[in-house]
Short mmCIF file of C-alpha atoms and ligand atoms in Angstrom, two decimals:
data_model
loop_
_atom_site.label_atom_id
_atom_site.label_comp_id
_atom_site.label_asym_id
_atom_site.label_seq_id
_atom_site.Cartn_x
_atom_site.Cartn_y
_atom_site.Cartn_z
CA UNK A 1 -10.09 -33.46 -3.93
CA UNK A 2 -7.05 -32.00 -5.80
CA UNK A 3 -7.04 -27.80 -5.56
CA UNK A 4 -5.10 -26.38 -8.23
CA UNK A 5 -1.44 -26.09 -7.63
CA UNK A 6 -1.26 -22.25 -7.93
CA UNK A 7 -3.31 -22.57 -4.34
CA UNK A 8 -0.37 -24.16 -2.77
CA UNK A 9 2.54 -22.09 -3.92
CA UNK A 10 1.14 -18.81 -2.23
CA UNK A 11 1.73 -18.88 1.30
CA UNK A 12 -0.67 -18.79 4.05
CA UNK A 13 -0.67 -15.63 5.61
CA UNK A 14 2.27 -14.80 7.60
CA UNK A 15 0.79 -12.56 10.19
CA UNK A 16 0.64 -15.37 12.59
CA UNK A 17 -2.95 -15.24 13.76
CA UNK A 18 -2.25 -11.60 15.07
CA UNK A 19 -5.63 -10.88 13.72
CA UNK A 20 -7.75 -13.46 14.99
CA UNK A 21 -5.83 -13.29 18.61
CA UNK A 22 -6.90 -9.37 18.80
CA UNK A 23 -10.97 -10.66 17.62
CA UNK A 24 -10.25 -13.54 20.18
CA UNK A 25 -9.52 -11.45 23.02
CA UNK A 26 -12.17 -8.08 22.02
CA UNK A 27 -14.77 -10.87 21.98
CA UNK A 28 -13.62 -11.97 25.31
CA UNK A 29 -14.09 -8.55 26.86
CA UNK A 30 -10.42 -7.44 26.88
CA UNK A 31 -9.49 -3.95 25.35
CA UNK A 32 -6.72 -4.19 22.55
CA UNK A 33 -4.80 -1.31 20.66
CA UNK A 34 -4.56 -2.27 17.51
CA UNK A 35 -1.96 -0.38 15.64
CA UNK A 36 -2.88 -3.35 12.98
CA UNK A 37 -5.18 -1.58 10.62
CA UNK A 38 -4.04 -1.04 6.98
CA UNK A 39 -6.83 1.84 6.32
CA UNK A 40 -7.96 5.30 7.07
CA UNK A 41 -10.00 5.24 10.18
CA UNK A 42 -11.75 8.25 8.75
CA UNK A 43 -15.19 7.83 7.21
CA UNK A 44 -15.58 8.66 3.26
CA UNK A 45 -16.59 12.43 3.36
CA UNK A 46 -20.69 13.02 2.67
CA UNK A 47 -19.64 14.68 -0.88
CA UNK A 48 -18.63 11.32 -1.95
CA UNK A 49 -21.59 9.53 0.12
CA UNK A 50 -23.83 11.72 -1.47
CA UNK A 51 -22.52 11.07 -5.19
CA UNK A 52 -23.22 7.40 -4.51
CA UNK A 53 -26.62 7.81 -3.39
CA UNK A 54 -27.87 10.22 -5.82
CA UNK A 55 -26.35 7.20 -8.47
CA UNK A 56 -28.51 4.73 -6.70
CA UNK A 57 -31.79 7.22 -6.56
CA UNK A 58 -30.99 7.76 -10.62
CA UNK A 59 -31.01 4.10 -11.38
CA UNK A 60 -27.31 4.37 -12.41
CA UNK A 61 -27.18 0.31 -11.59
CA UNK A 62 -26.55 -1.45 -14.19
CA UNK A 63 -23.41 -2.45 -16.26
CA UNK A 64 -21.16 -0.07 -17.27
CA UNK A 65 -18.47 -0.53 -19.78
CA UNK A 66 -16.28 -3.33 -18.26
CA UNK A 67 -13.01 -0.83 -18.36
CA UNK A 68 -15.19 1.72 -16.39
CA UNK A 69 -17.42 3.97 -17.75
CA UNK A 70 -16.08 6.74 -19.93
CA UNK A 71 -16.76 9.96 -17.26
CA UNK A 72 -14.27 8.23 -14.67
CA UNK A 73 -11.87 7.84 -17.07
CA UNK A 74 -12.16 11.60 -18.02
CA UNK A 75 -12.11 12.41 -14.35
CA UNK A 76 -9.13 10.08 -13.94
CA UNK A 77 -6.99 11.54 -16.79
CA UNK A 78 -8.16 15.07 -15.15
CA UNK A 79 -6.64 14.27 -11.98
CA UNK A 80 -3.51 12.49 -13.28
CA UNK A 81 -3.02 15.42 -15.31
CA UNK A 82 -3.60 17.92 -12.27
CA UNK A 83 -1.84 16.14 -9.63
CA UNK A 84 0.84 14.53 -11.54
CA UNK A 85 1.37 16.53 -14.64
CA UNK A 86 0.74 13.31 -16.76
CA UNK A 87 -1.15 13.07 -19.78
CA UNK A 88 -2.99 10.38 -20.52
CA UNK A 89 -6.38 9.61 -22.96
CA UNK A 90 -9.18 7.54 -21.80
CA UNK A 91 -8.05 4.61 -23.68
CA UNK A 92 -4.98 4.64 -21.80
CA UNK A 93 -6.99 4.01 -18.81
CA UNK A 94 -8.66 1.15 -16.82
CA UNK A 95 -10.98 1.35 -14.21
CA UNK A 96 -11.05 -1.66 -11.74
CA UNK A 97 -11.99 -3.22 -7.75
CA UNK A 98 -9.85 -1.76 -5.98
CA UNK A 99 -5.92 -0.99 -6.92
CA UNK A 100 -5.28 -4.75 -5.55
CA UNK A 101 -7.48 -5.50 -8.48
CA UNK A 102 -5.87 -3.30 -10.70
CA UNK A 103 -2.25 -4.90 -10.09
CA UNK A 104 -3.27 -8.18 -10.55
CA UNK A 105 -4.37 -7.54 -13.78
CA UNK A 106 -1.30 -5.99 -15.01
CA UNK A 107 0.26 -9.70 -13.30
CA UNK A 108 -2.36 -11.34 -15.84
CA UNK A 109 -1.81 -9.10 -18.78
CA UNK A 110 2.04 -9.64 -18.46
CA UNK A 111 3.60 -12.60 -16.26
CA UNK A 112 4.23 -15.25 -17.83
CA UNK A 113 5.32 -18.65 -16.59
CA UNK A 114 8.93 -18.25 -14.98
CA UNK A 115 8.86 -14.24 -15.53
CA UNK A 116 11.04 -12.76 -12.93
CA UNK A 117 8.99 -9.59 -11.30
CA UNK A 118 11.80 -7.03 -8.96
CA UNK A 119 10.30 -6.19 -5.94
CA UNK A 120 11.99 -4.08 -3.36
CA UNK A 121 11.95 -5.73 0.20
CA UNK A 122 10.06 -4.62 2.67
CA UNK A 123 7.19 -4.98 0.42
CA UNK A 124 3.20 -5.12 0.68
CA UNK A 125 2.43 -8.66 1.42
CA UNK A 126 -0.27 -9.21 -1.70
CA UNK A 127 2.86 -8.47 -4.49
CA UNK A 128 5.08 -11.54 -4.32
CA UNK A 129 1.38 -13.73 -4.32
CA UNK A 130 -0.23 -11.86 -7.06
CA UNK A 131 3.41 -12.64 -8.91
CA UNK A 132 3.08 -16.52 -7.70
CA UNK A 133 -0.62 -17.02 -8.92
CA UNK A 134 0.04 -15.81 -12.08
CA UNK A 135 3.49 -18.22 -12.47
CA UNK A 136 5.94 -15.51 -11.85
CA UNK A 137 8.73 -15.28 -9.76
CA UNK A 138 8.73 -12.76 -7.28
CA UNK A 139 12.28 -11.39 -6.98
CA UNK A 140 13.20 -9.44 -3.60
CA UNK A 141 15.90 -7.09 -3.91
CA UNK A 142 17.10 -5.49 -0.36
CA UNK A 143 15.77 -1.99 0.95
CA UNK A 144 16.15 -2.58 4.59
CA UNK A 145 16.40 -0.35 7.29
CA UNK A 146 20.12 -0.03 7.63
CA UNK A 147 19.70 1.87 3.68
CA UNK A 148 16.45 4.13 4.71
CA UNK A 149 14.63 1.20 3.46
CA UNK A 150 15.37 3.25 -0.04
CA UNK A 151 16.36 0.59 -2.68
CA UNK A 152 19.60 1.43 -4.60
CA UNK A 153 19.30 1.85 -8.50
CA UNK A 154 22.80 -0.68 -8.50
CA UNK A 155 20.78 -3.25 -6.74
CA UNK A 156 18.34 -3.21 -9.06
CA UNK A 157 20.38 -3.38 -12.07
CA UNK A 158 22.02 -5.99 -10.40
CA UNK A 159 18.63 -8.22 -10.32
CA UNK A 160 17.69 -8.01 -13.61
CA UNK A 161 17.96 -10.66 -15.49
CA UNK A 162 17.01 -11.98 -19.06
CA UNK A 163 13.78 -12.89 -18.02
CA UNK A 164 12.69 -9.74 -15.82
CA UNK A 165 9.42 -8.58 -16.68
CA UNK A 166 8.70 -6.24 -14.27
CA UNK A 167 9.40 -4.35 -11.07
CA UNK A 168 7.36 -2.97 -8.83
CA UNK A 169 7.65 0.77 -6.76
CA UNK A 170 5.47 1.78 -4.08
CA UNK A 171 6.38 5.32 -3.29
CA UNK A 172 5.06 6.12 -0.41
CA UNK A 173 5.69 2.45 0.71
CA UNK A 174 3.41 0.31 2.86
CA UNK A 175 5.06 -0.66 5.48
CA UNK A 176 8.12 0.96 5.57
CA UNK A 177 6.47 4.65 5.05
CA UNK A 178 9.32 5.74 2.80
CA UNK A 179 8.85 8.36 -0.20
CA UNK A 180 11.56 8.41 -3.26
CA UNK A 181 13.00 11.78 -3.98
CA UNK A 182 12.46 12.81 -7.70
CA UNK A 183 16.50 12.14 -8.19
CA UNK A 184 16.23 9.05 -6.59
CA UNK A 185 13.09 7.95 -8.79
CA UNK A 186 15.27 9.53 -12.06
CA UNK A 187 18.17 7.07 -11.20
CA UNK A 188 15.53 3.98 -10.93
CA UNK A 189 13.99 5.31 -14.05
CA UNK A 190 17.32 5.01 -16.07
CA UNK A 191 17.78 1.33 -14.97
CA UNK A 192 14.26 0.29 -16.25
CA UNK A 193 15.18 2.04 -19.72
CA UNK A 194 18.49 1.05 -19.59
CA UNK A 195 17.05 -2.57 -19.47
CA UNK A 196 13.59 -2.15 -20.61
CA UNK A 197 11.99 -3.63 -17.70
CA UNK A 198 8.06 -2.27 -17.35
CA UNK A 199 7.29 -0.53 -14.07
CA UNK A 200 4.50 -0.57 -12.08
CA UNK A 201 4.11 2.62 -10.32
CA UNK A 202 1.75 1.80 -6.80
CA UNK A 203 0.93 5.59 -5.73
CA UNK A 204 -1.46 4.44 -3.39
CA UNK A 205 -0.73 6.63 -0.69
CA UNK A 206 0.77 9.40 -2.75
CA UNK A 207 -1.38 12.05 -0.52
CA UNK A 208 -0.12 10.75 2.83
CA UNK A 209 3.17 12.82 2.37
CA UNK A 210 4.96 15.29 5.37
CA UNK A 211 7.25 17.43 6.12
CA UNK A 212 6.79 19.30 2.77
CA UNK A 213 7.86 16.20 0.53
CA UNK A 214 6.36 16.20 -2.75
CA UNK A 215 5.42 12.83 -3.82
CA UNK A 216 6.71 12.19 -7.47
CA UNK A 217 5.55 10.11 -10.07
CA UNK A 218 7.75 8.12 -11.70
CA UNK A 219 6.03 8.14 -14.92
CA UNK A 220 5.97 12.34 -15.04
CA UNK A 221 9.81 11.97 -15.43
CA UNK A 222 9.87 12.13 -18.68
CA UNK A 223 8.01 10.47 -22.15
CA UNK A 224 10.07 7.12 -22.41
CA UNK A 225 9.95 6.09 -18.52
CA UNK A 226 6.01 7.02 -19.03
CA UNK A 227 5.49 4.38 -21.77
CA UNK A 228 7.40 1.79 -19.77
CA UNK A 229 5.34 2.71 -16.61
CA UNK A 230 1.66 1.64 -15.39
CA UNK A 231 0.57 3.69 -12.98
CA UNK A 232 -1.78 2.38 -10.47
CA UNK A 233 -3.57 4.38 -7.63
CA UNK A 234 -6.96 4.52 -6.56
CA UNK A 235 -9.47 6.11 -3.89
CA UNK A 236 -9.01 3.69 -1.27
CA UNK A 237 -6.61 5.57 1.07
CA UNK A 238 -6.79 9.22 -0.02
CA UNK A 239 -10.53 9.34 0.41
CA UNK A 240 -11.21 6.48 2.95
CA UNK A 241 -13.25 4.55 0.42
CA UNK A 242 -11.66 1.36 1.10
CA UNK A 243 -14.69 -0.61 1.11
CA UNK A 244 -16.43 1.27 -2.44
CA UNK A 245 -13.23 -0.58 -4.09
CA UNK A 246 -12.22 1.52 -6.70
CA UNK A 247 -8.79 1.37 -8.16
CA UNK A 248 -7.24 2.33 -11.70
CA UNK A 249 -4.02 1.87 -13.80
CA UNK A 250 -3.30 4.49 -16.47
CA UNK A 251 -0.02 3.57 -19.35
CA UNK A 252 0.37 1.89 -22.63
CA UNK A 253 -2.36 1.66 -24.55
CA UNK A 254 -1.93 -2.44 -25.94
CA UNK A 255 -1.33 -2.97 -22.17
CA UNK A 256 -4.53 -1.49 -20.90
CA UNK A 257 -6.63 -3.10 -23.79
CA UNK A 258 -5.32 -6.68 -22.58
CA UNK A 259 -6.45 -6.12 -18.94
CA UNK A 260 -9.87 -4.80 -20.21
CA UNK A 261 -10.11 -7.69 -22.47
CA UNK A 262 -9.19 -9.97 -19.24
CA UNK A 263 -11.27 -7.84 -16.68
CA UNK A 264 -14.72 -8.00 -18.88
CA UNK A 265 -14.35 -12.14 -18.61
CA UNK A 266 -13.78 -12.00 -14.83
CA UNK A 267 -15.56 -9.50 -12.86
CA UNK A 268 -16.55 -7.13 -15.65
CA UNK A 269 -17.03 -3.51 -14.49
CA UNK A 270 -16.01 -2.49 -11.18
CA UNK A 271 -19.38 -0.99 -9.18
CA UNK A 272 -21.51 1.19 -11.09
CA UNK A 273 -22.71 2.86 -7.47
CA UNK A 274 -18.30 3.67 -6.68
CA UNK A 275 -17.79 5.06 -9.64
CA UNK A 276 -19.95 7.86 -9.67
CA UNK A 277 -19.04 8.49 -6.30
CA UNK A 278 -15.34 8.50 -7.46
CA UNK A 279 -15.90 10.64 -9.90
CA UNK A 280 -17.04 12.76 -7.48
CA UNK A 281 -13.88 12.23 -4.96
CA UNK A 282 -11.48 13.19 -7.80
CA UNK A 283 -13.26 16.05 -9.06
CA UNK A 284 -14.08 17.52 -5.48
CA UNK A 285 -12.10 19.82 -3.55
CA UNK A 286 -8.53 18.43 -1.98
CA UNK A 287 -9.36 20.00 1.26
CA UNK A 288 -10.82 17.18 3.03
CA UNK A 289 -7.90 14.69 2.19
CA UNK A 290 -5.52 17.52 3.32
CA UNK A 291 -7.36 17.98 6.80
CA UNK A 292 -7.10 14.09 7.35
CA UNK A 293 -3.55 14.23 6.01
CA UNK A 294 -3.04 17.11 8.65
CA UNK A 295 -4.38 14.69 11.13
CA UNK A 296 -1.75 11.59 10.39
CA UNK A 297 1.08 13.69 10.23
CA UNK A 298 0.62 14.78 14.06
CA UNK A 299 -0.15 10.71 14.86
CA UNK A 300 2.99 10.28 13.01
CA UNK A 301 4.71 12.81 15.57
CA UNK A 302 3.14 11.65 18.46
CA UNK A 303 4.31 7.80 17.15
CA UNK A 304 7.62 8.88 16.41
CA UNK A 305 7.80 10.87 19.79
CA UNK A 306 6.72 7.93 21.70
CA UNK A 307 9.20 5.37 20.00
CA UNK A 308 12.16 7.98 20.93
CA UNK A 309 11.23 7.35 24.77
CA UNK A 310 12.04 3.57 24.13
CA UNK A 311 15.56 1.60 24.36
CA UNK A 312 15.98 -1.42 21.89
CA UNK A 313 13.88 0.35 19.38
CA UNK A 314 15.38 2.31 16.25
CA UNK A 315 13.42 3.75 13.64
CA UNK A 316 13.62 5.84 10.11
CA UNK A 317 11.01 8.56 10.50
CA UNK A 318 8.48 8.32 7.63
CA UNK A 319 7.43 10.54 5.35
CA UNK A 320 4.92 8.94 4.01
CA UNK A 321 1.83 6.50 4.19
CA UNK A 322 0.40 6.06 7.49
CA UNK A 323 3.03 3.49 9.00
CA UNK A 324 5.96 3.56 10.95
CA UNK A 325 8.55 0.20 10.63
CA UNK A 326 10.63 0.54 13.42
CA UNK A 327 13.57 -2.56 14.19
CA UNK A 328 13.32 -4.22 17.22
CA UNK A 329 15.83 -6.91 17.01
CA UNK A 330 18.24 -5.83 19.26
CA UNK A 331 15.26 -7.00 21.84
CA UNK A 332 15.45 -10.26 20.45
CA UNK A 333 16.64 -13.10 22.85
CA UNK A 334 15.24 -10.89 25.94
CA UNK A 335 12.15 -12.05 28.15
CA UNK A 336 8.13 -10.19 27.38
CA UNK A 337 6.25 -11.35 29.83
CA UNK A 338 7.28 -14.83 30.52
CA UNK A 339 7.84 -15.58 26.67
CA UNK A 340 11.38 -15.27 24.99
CA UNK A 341 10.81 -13.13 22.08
CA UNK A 342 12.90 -14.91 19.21
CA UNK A 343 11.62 -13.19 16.06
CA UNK A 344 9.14 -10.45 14.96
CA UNK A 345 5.93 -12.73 15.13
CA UNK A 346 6.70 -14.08 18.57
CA UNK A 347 7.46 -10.33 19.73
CA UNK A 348 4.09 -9.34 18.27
CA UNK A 349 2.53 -12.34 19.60
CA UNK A 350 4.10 -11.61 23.55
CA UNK A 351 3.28 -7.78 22.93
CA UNK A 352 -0.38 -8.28 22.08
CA UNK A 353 -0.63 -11.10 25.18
CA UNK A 354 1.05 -8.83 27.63
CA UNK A 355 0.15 -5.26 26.36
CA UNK A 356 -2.94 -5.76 24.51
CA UNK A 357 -1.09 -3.86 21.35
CA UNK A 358 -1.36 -5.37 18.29
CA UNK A 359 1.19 -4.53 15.81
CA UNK A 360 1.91 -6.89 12.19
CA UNK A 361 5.34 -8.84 12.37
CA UNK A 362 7.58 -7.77 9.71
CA UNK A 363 8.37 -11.16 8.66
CA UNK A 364 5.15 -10.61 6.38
CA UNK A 365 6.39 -7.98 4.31
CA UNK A 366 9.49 -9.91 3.97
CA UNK A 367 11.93 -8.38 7.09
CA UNK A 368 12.14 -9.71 10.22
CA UNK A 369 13.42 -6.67 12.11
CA UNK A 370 11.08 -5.05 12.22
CA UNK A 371 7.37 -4.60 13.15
CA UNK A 372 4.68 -2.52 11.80
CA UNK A 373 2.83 0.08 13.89
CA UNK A 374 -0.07 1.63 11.48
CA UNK A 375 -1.45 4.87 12.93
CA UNK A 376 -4.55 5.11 11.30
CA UNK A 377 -6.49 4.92 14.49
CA UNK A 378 -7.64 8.27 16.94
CA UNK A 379 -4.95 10.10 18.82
CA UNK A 380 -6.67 8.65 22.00
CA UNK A 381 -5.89 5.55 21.07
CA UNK A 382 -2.36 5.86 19.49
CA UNK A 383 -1.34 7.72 23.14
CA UNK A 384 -2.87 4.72 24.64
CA UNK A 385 -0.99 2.14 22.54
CA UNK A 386 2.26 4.25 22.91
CA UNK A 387 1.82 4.16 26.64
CA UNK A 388 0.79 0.33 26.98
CA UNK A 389 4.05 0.07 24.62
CA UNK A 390 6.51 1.80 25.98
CA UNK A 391 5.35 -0.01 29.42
CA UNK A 392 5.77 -3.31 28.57
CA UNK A 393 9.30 -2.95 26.82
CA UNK A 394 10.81 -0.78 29.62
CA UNK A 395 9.76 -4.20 31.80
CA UNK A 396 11.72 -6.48 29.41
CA UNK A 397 14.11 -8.85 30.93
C1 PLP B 401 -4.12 -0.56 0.39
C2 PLP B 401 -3.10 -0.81 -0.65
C3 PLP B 401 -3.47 -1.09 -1.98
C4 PLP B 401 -4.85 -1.49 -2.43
O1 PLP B 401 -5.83 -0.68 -2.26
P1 PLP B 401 -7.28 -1.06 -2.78
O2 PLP B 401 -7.63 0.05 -3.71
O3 PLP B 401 -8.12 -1.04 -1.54
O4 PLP B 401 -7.28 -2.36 -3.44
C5 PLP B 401 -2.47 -1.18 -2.95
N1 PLP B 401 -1.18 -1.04 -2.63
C6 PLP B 401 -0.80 -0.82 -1.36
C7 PLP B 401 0.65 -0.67 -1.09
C8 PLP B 401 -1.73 -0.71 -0.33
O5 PLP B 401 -1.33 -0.53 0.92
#
């Protein structure tokens, strides 16, 4: 049998069997940290549990438009226009499974064979595959940590090329938890117009912000960066409905009509059931995504505090999402328990064997400094995994 070659030119997953060595060893008995998990370990608040059953008990279970169904898009444009200061009709909006969904139909709507896509590195592993399984090429342009893993505009000018399509900003980043100052964002802003290269705005994780940082959208910076931009965000994170998949893009009209057009021959409307719960998560009070916001920003401090204690490990302190990328290769070349740690997998790999802490090798987001430590798990356990941590790299040889 002869798979289709788009199967072979995305890579297998580069976490290096992190994830089925920590399911190995829990079904084995043995207690792992994981500081692995890339979503709120908070359960979606009964408001939004509620909305979703009531939808059920009503019979709302059937088809809805295959954009999404016209109140979420109201409720959408609402919040965009609350939280963002963006205006935007329904028809500028799509509703879709998840925001991973929601990219990858912007990639459909708009990569074409050898279409260059600009995509800051670090960078959230499913980008540079979404680009390859739609023929793009996925082009990395340095923010590492040395820069505040901020990219520079000049960088970015300096990777476009005739056939750039698009680039991609995820502000706050996963994994590098970096947020974009509005200046910063203006100065990326005038190199898209400059070369009128589309945007896609990822604003996943715009709520997970400290330290009094406001979290800017690109596309509120002014009218012609807003017709260039697609902004995507979604439920997922803010409200810890990961698994209702619920994601959205709001921006150019023609655009959004495309991925509707694609979306209603693939997996038409995204859950009837989600949506109305959605709705009800973006019309609902901010107060419960502000106490769990409350919550990660002391994990963050308790990370961050923990990581200080440590020699051979540097980091930038986020300010956003709920990750911290510290570099470790200065510890590269020394001894973790038996095994010579050459490279960010093999660290994780030695760490998890001789610390039970699981942390994701940076190699997968595209730097091999560093490693990623999420803290979306209880304070008990983060003071754990900073203590099993700190123990096995003080014993390093
Ligand atoms: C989690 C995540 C998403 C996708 O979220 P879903 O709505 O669950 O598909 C998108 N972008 C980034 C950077 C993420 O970390």
């Amino acid at each position: 049998m002869k798979l289709a070659r788009r199967v072979s030119a995305i890579a297998p997953s580069k976490t290096f069997g992190v994830d089925s060595m920590v399911s190995e060893m829990r079904k084995k008995g043995i207690d792992v940290v994981s500081f692995g998990i890339g979503e709120p370990d908070f359960d979606t608040p009964d408001y939004v549990k509620e909305a979703g059953i009531d939808a059920i008990n009503r019979g709302y279970t059937k088809y809805t438009q295959a954009s999404g169904s016209p109140e979420l898009k109201e409720a959408i444009c609402e919040k965009l226009k609350r939280d963002n200061n963006l205006d935007y009709q329904p028809s500028q909006v799509i509703v879709s499974c998840g925001a991973k969904h929601a990219i990858y139909n912007i990639m459909q709507a708009m990569c074409e064979d050898g279409d260059e896509i600009i995509i800051p590195s670090p960078y959230w592993l499913s980008y540079p595959e979404q680009v390859r399984l739609n023929g793009g090429i996925p082009v990395f342009v340095k923010a590492d940590f040395g820069q505040g893993f901020k990219v520079s505009p000049e960088a970015l000018a300096s990777a476009i090329t005739k056939r750039t399509k698009l680039m991609i900003i995820n502000s706050p980043c996963n994994p590098s938890g970096v947020v974009y100052t509005r200046s910063e964002l203006e100065a990326i802003a005038e190199v898209a117009l400059k070369h009128g290269v589309y945007v896609i705005s990822d604003e996943i994780y715009e709520d997970f912000v400290y330290d009094g940082i406001e979290h800017v959208s690109i596309a509120s910076l002014g009218d012609e960066i807003k017709e260039i931009t697609l902004v995507v965000n979604g439920v997922s994170k803010g409200f810890a409905m990961t698994g209702w998949r619920i994601g959205y893009v709001a921006g150019d009209q023609e655009i959004i009509k495309a991925m509707a057009n694609i979306q209603s021959h693939t997996t038409s409307n995204p859950v009837s059931i989600s949506q109305k719960a959605a709705i009800a998560a973006l019309r609902g009070p901010k107060d419960w995504t502000r106490q769990m916001v409350s919550e990660f920003k002391a994990r963050r401090d308790l990370v961050a505090e923990g990581l200080r204690d440590i020699p051979g490990i540097e980091f930038n302190l986020p300010r956003g999402a709920f990750y911290m990328f510290p570099r470790v290769s200065s510890l590269y070349g020394r001894r973790l328990g038996g095994v010579q740690v050459k490279d960010s997998a093999s660290f994780c790999e030695a760490l998890l064997a001789e610390a039970r802490v699981a942390l994701v090798p940076g190699s997968a987001f595209g730097d091999d400094e560093c490693v990623r430590l999420s803290y979306a798990t209880s304070t008990e356990k983060v003071k754990e995994g900073m203590r099993r941590l700190k123990e096995a790299l003080l014993n390093m040889q």
